[in-house]
mmCIF file of C-alpha atoms in Angstrom:
data_model
loop_
_atom_site.group_PDB
_atom_site.id
_atom_site.type_symbol
_atom_site.label_atom_id
_atom_site.label_comp_id
_atom_site.label_asym_id
_atom_site.label_seq_id
_atom_site.Cartn_x
_atom_site.Cartn_y
_atom_site.Cartn_z
ATOM 1 C CA MET A 163 12.006 7.078 -0.234
ATOM 2 C CA LYS A 164 8.852 9.164 0.277
ATOM 3 C CA TYR A 165 6.986 7.027 -2.263
ATOM 4 C CA ILE A 166 7.949 3.821 -0.465
ATOM 5 C CA LEU A 167 6.670 5.343 2.785
ATOM 6 C CA LEU A 168 3.430 6.391 1.108
ATOM 7 C CA LEU A 169 3.100 2.933 -0.421
ATOM 8 C CA ASN A 170 3.353 1.294 2.997
ATOM 9 C CA ILE A 171 0.772 3.676 4.417
ATOM 10 C CA ILE A 172 -1.663 2.871 1.613
ATOM 11 C CA ILE A 173 -1.058 -0.881 1.559
ATOM 12 C CA PHE A 174 -1.366 -1.376 5.304
ATOM 13 C CA SER A 175 -3.925 1.293 6.178
ATOM 14 C CA VAL A 176 -7.527 0.387 6.819
ATOM 15 C CA CYS A 177 -9.502 2.055 4.044
ATOM 16 C CA VAL A 178 -12.726 3.555 5.366
ATOM 17 C CA ASN A 179 -13.825 5.339 2.196
ATOM 18 C CA ALA A 180 -17.302 4.046 1.432
ATOM 19 C CA GLN A 181 -18.295 3.613 -2.175
ATOM 20 C CA THR A 182 -21.679 4.720 -3.453
ATOM 21 C CA LYS A 183 -23.581 2.740 -6.045
ATOM 22 C CA ILE A 184 -24.701 4.882 -8.981
ATOM 23 C CA SER A 185 -26.062 4.365 -12.480
ATOM 24 C CA PHE A 186 -25.974 6.194 -15.790
ATOM 25 C CA PRO A 187 -27.114 5.358 -19.336
ATOM 26 C CA SER A 188 -24.899 3.723 -21.935
ATOM 27 C CA LYS A 189 -24.851 4.919 -25.533
ATOM 28 C CA ASP A 190 -27.799 2.636 -26.344
ATOM 29 C CA GLY A 191 -29.802 3.507 -23.230
ATOM 30 C CA LEU A 192 -28.837 0.469 -21.125
ATOM 31 C CA ASP A 193 -28.491 1.388 -17.445
ATOM 32 C CA ILE A 194 -24.877 0.976 -16.332
ATOM 33 C CA SER A 195 -24.178 0.211 -12.678
ATOM 34 C CA ALA A 196 -21.009 1.550 -11.070
ATOM 35 C CA ASP A 197 -19.392 2.143 -7.690
ATOM 36 C CA PHE A 198 -18.264 5.702 -7.005
ATOM 37 C CA TYR A 199 -15.234 6.017 -4.729
ATOM 38 C CA GLU A 200 -15.349 9.654 -3.737
ATOM 39 C CA GLY A 201 -12.371 11.903 -3.140
ATOM 40 C CA GLU A 202 -12.188 15.688 -3.291
ATOM 41 C CA LYS A 203 -14.631 17.276 -5.728
ATOM 42 C CA ASP A 204 -11.919 18.707 -7.990
ATOM 43 C CA ASN A 205 -9.730 15.599 -8.043
ATOM 44 C CA PRO A 206 -9.403 13.925 -11.453
ATOM 45 C CA TYR A 207 -11.387 10.770 -12.194
ATOM 46 C CA ILE A 208 -9.947 7.330 -12.825
ATOM 47 C CA LEU A 209 -12.414 5.036 -14.584
ATOM 48 C CA LEU A 210 -11.979 1.404 -13.575
ATOM 49 C CA PHE A 211 -12.980 -1.350 -16.005
ATOM 50 C CA HIS A 212 -12.931 -5.067 -15.169
ATOM 51 C CA GLN A 213 -11.744 -8.182 -16.977
ATOM 52 C CA ALA A 214 -13.728 -11.028 -18.547
ATOM 53 C CA GLY A 215 -16.293 -12.757 -16.336
ATOM 54 C CA SER A 216 -15.893 -10.064 -13.712
ATOM 55 C CA SER A 217 -17.643 -7.013 -12.271
ATOM 56 C CA ARG A 218 -17.003 -3.692 -10.567
ATOM 57 C CA GLY A 219 -16.177 -5.765 -7.480
ATOM 58 C CA GLU A 220 -12.735 -6.352 -9.002
ATOM 59 C CA TYR A 221 -11.855 -2.897 -7.679
ATOM 60 C CA LYS A 222 -13.156 -3.130 -4.081
ATOM 61 C CA GLU A 223 -9.631 -2.838 -2.679
ATOM 62 C CA ILE A 224 -8.112 -0.815 -5.481
ATOM 63 C CA GLY A 225 -10.658 1.998 -5.703
ATOM 64 C CA LYS A 226 -10.302 2.954 -2.044
ATOM 65 C CA LYS A 227 -6.526 3.084 -2.304
ATOM 66 C CA LEU A 228 -6.605 5.234 -5.431
ATOM 67 C CA VAL A 229 -8.787 7.741 -3.566
ATOM 68 C CA GLN A 230 -5.964 8.011 -1.022
ATOM 69 C CA LEU A 231 -3.656 8.921 -3.895
ATOM 70 C CA GLY A 232 -5.805 11.925 -4.777
ATOM 71 C CA PHE A 233 -8.394 10.677 -7.257
ATOM 72 C CA ASN A 234 -12.102 10.123 -7.644
ATOM 73 C CA CYS A 235 -12.790 6.623 -8.955
ATOM 74 C CA LEU A 236 -15.652 5.051 -10.843
ATOM 75 C CA ALA A 237 -15.649 1.235 -10.998
ATOM 76 C CA VAL A 238 -17.962 0.299 -13.853
ATOM 77 C CA ASP A 239 -19.972 -2.843 -14.532
ATOM 78 C CA LEU A 240 -19.538 -3.456 -18.257
ATOM 79 C CA ARG A 241 -22.200 -5.461 -20.092
ATOM 80 C CA SER A 242 -19.868 -8.436 -20.560
ATOM 81 C CA GLY A 243 -19.063 -10.086 -17.230
ATOM 82 C CA LYS A 244 -20.425 -12.004 -14.230
ATOM 83 C CA GLU A 245 -19.117 -11.280 -10.739
ATOM 84 C CA SER A 246 -16.052 -10.546 -8.636
ATOM 85 C CA ASN A 247 -15.539 -10.445 -4.880
ATOM 86 C CA TYR A 248 -19.195 -11.458 -4.399
ATOM 87 C CA VAL A 249 -20.369 -8.421 -6.385
ATOM 88 C CA VAL A 250 -22.709 -9.351 -9.246
ATOM 89 C CA ASN A 251 -22.334 -7.525 -12.552
ATOM 90 C CA GLU A 252 -25.697 -5.779 -12.683
ATOM 91 C CA THR A 253 -25.150 -4.227 -16.104
ATOM 92 C CA ALA A 254 -24.478 -7.645 -17.628
ATOM 93 C CA LYS A 255 -27.524 -9.103 -15.881
ATOM 94 C CA LEU A 256 -29.748 -6.337 -17.241
ATOM 95 C CA ALA A 257 -28.265 -6.625 -20.740
ATOM 96 C CA SER A 258 -29.013 -10.353 -20.707
ATOM 97 C CA GLU A 259 -32.605 -9.733 -19.621
ATOM 98 C CA LYS A 260 -33.025 -7.265 -22.485
ATOM 99 C CA GLY A 261 -31.497 -9.638 -25.025
ATOM 100 C CA LEU A 262 -28.630 -7.285 -25.879
ATOM 101 C CA ALA A 263 -25.310 -8.431 -27.345
ATOM 102 C CA GLN A 264 -22.676 -9.025 -24.661
ATOM 103 C CA GLU A 265 -19.448 -9.712 -26.505
ATOM 104 C CA TYR A 266 -16.295 -7.897 -25.352
ATOM 105 C CA ILE A 267 -16.539 -5.467 -28.257
ATOM 106 C CA ASP A 268 -20.056 -4.465 -27.204
ATOM 107 C CA THR A 269 -18.667 -2.872 -24.040
ATOM 108 C CA LYS A 270 -17.092 -0.047 -26.049
ATOM 109 C CA LYS A 271 -20.300 1.955 -25.763
ATOM 110 C CA ASP A 272 -20.267 1.485 -21.977
ATOM 111 C CA ILE A 273 -16.706 2.778 -21.700
ATOM 112 C CA GLU A 274 -17.544 5.750 -23.906
ATOM 113 C CA ALA A 275 -20.574 6.561 -21.746
ATOM 114 C CA ALA A 276 -18.461 6.367 -18.575
ATOM 115 C CA ILE A 277 -15.985 8.846 -20.056
ATOM 116 C CA GLU A 278 -18.792 11.297 -20.812
ATOM 117 C CA TYR A 279 -20.367 10.848 -17.384
ATOM 118 C CA ALA A 280 -17.150 11.420 -15.429
ATOM 119 C CA PHE A 281 -15.978 14.332 -17.572
ATOM 120 C CA GLU A 282 -19.234 16.172 -16.932
ATOM 121 C CA LYS A 283 -18.675 15.906 -13.173
ATOM 122 C CA ASN A 284 -15.766 18.360 -13.009
ATOM 123 C CA LYS A 285 -14.813 19.063 -16.636
ATOM 124 C CA LYS A 286 -11.388 17.474 -16.168
ATOM 125 C CA GLN A 287 -9.783 14.893 -18.412
ATOM 126 C CA VAL A 288 -10.065 11.366 -17.088
ATOM 127 C CA VAL A 289 -7.669 8.441 -16.793
ATOM 128 C CA LEU A 290 -8.820 5.058 -18.109
ATOM 129 C CA PHE A 291 -7.828 1.976 -16.097
ATOM 130 C CA GLY A 292 -8.459 -1.321 -17.861
ATOM 131 C CA SER A 293 -8.010 -4.976 -16.975
ATOM 132 C CA SER A 294 -7.439 -7.624 -19.680
ATOM 133 C CA TYR A 295 -9.914 -7.082 -22.560
ATOM 134 C CA SER A 296 -10.991 -3.707 -21.144
ATOM 135 C CA ALA A 297 -7.332 -2.642 -21.024
ATOM 136 C CA SER A 298 -7.155 -3.191 -24.776
ATOM 137 C CA LEU A 299 -10.345 -1.213 -25.372
ATOM 138 C CA SER A 300 -9.138 1.572 -23.076
ATOM 139 C CA LEU A 301 -6.077 2.037 -25.265
ATOM 140 C CA VAL A 302 -8.160 2.096 -28.442
ATOM 141 C CA LEU A 303 -10.787 4.517 -27.140
ATOM 142 C CA ALA A 304 -8.308 6.864 -25.467
ATOM 143 C CA LEU A 305 -6.329 7.444 -28.652
ATOM 144 C CA LYS A 306 -8.676 9.986 -30.235
ATOM 145 C CA ASN A 307 -10.754 11.083 -27.245
ATOM 146 C CA GLU A 308 -9.713 14.515 -25.981
ATOM 147 C CA LYS A 309 -11.471 13.889 -22.671
ATOM 148 C CA VAL A 310 -8.930 11.184 -21.796
ATOM 149 C CA GLN A 311 -5.495 12.216 -20.557
ATOM 150 C CA GLY A 312 -3.885 8.845 -19.966
ATOM 151 C CA VAL A 313 -4.316 5.080 -19.669
ATOM 152 C CA VAL A 314 -3.431 2.376 -17.175
ATOM 153 C CA ALA A 315 -3.629 -0.997 -18.930
ATOM 154 C CA PHE A 316 -3.183 -4.227 -16.967
ATOM 155 C CA SER A 317 -2.643 -7.230 -19.252
ATOM 156 C CA PRO A 318 -3.926 -5.871 -22.563
ATOM 157 C CA GLY A 319 -3.947 -8.320 -25.449
ATOM 158 C CA GLU A 320 -5.357 -9.347 -28.804
ATOM 159 C CA PHE A 321 -8.726 -10.551 -27.563
ATOM 160 C CA PHE A 322 -10.697 -9.283 -30.565
ATOM 161 C CA LYS A 323 -9.013 -10.734 -33.657
ATOM 162 C CA PRO A 324 -9.826 -10.960 -36.480
ATOM 163 C CA SER A 325 -12.444 -8.206 -36.169
ATOM 164 C CA LEU A 326 -10.174 -5.816 -34.258
ATOM 165 C CA ASP A 327 -6.361 -5.717 -34.230
ATOM 166 C CA ILE A 328 -5.302 -3.749 -31.149
ATOM 167 C CA ASN A 329 -1.702 -3.278 -32.286
ATOM 168 C CA GLN A 330 -2.912 -1.685 -35.500
ATOM 169 C CA GLU A 331 -5.649 0.370 -33.831
ATOM 170 C CA ILE A 332 -3.322 2.076 -31.343
ATOM 171 C CA LYS A 333 -0.582 3.107 -33.766
ATOM 172 C CA GLY A 334 0.528 6.629 -32.951
ATOM 173 C CA PHE A 335 -0.738 6.496 -29.357
ATOM 174 C CA ASP A 336 0.750 9.648 -27.845
ATOM 175 C CA LYS A 337 -0.747 9.926 -24.350
ATOM 176 C CA PRO A 338 0.859 8.878 -21.053
ATOM 177 C CA VAL A 339 0.419 5.142 -20.652
ATOM 178 C CA PHE A 340 1.260 2.515 -18.036
ATOM 179 C CA ILE A 341 1.127 -1.085 -19.247
ATOM 180 C CA ALA A 342 1.560 -3.840 -16.676
ATOM 181 C CA SER A 343 1.608 -7.600 -16.997
ATOM 182 C CA SER A 344 2.718 -10.807 -15.372
ATOM 183 C CA GLN A 345 6.191 -12.080 -16.248
ATOM 184 C CA ARG A 346 4.660 -14.638 -18.609
ATOM 185 C CA GLU A 347 2.607 -12.023 -20.449
ATOM 186 C CA TYR A 348 5.362 -9.442 -20.753
ATOM 187 C CA PRO A 349 6.776 -10.462 -24.177
ATOM 188 C CA TYR A 350 3.294 -10.186 -25.662
ATOM 189 C CA VAL A 351 2.345 -6.811 -24.159
ATOM 190 C CA PHE A 352 5.726 -5.354 -25.072
ATOM 191 C CA GLU A 353 4.795 -5.878 -28.712
ATOM 192 C CA TYR A 354 2.732 -2.684 -28.321
ATOM 193 C CA ASP A 355 5.868 -0.628 -27.718
ATOM 194 C CA ALA A 356 6.413 0.217 -31.387
ATOM 195 C CA ALA A 357 2.816 1.390 -31.808
ATOM 196 C CA ILE A 358 3.007 3.759 -28.841
ATOM 197 C CA THR A 359 4.805 7.008 -29.641
ATOM 198 C CA SER A 360 4.216 8.693 -26.281
ATOM 199 C CA LYS A 361 7.320 9.934 -24.491
ATOM 200 C CA ILE A 362 5.660 8.936 -21.236
ATOM 201 C CA LYS A 363 5.193 5.178 -21.349
ATOM 202 C CA THR A 364 5.938 2.444 -18.859
ATOM 203 C CA PHE A 365 5.991 -1.298 -19.486
ATOM 204 C CA PHE A 366 6.091 -3.063 -16.139
ATOM 205 C CA LYS A 367 6.496 -6.636 -14.937
ATOM 206 C CA PRO A 368 7.299 -7.776 -11.383
ATOM 207 C CA GLN A 369 10.791 -8.951 -10.515
ATOM 208 C CA ASN A 370 10.121 -11.027 -7.400
ATOM 209 C CA GLY A 371 7.347 -13.303 -8.623
ATOM 210 C CA GLN A 372 5.181 -14.177 -11.601
ATOM 211 C CA GLY A 373 2.447 -11.637 -10.916
ATOM 212 C CA GLU A 374 -1.190 -11.951 -11.945
ATOM 213 C CA HIS A 375 -3.402 -11.346 -14.969
ATOM 214 C CA GLY A 376 -5.164 -7.996 -15.049
ATOM 215 C CA ALA A 377 -5.942 -5.736 -12.098
ATOM 216 C CA LYS A 378 -5.734 -8.699 -9.726
ATOM 217 C CA SER A 379 -2.017 -7.862 -9.715
ATOM 218 C CA LEU A 380 -2.889 -5.124 -7.209
ATOM 219 C CA TRP A 381 -4.895 -7.322 -4.852
ATOM 220 C CA LYS A 382 -3.317 -7.913 -1.458
ATOM 221 C CA ASN A 383 -3.223 -11.686 -2.047
ATOM 222 C CA CYS A 384 -0.873 -11.189 -5.025
ATOM 223 C CA GLU A 385 2.642 -11.734 -3.697
ATOM 224 C CA THR A 386 4.085 -9.006 -5.916
ATOM 225 C CA ASN A 387 1.358 -6.410 -5.326
ATOM 226 C CA LYS A 388 3.762 -3.935 -3.698
ATOM 227 C CA GLU A 389 5.920 -3.892 -6.818
ATOM 228 C CA TYR A 390 2.912 -3.117 -8.978
ATOM 229 C CA TRP A 391 1.630 -0.460 -6.590
ATOM 230 C CA LEU A 392 4.928 1.404 -6.400
ATOM 231 C CA ALA A 393 5.315 1.515 -10.179
ATOM 232 C CA LEU A 394 1.692 2.602 -10.579
ATOM 233 C CA MET A 395 2.021 5.363 -7.977
ATOM 234 C CA LEU A 396 5.054 6.806 -9.723
ATOM 235 C CA PHE A 397 3.097 6.920 -12.971
ATOM 236 C CA LEU A 398 -0.099 8.397 -11.528
ATOM 237 C CA LYS A 399 1.561 11.290 -9.695
ATOM 238 C CA GLN A 400 1.726 13.285 -12.953
ATOM 239 C CA PHE A 401 -2.074 13.584 -13.003
ATOM 240 C CA ASN A 402 -2.600 15.337 -9.674
#
C-alpha cells in the first residue's frame, strides 16, 4: 500500500529538480554530454542510456522522478542517436563532425566512461538503466564490471548480430536485474531468462495495455506507465 501511495505522489507531483548539463571524456577522448539530475551527495547513481535515434532528452521526465526515489541520475548522450523531447544529441553531433564511427556497438566506450565518471563521484557502485540497444549493452558491460551493482533493461534485444550475440554474452549474469518490455516483445526478452543466474531478476510486461518500446514505457503518455513505475520502484528499493 505504501508503494502505491508513493507511486501516486511521484507520478502526479510537479518535479522541480533542475538538471545540470555536464560533460566528460569517453574512452577515446570524445566529449560526452549528459544531464545530471542531482539528489543527495551520498545517494547511489543511476546511469540513463537512450535508445536508437534518441538523446538524453528521453529521460527528462524519468530522471527527475528517480531523484525523488533517492538516487542521483546521469542521462547520457551516446554517440549513436539524434534527438528526443526537443533535446539534440550533442555527443552524436560532435562524433559526426569528427568523423568517428557511430554504430550502436561504438557506444560501449561511452557507457564505460560514464560508469567510471559516476563511480568516482562517491565511490559507490552504480545502476545501469538502458533503453533498447543500450539496454542490451548495459547487460553485457555490467556482467564483469565490479563498479556496477545492478541493471534496469527496457526492451533489450539482439540488435548486434552477427557480430555480438547478447544471449551468449550475458550467460552467468548474477547481478540484480529488471527487464521490462511491451506485451509484444515479452516472448523475445524472456529468452534471456536461462542466461541470467541471478536470484534477483524480474521480467515485467504490463497487464492493462500493450506498453511501449524502451524507456518510453515510463513516459506519462504511455497508458500503462503506472504499472511499469510500480514494478520498477519495487526493484530499485534494494539499492538505497
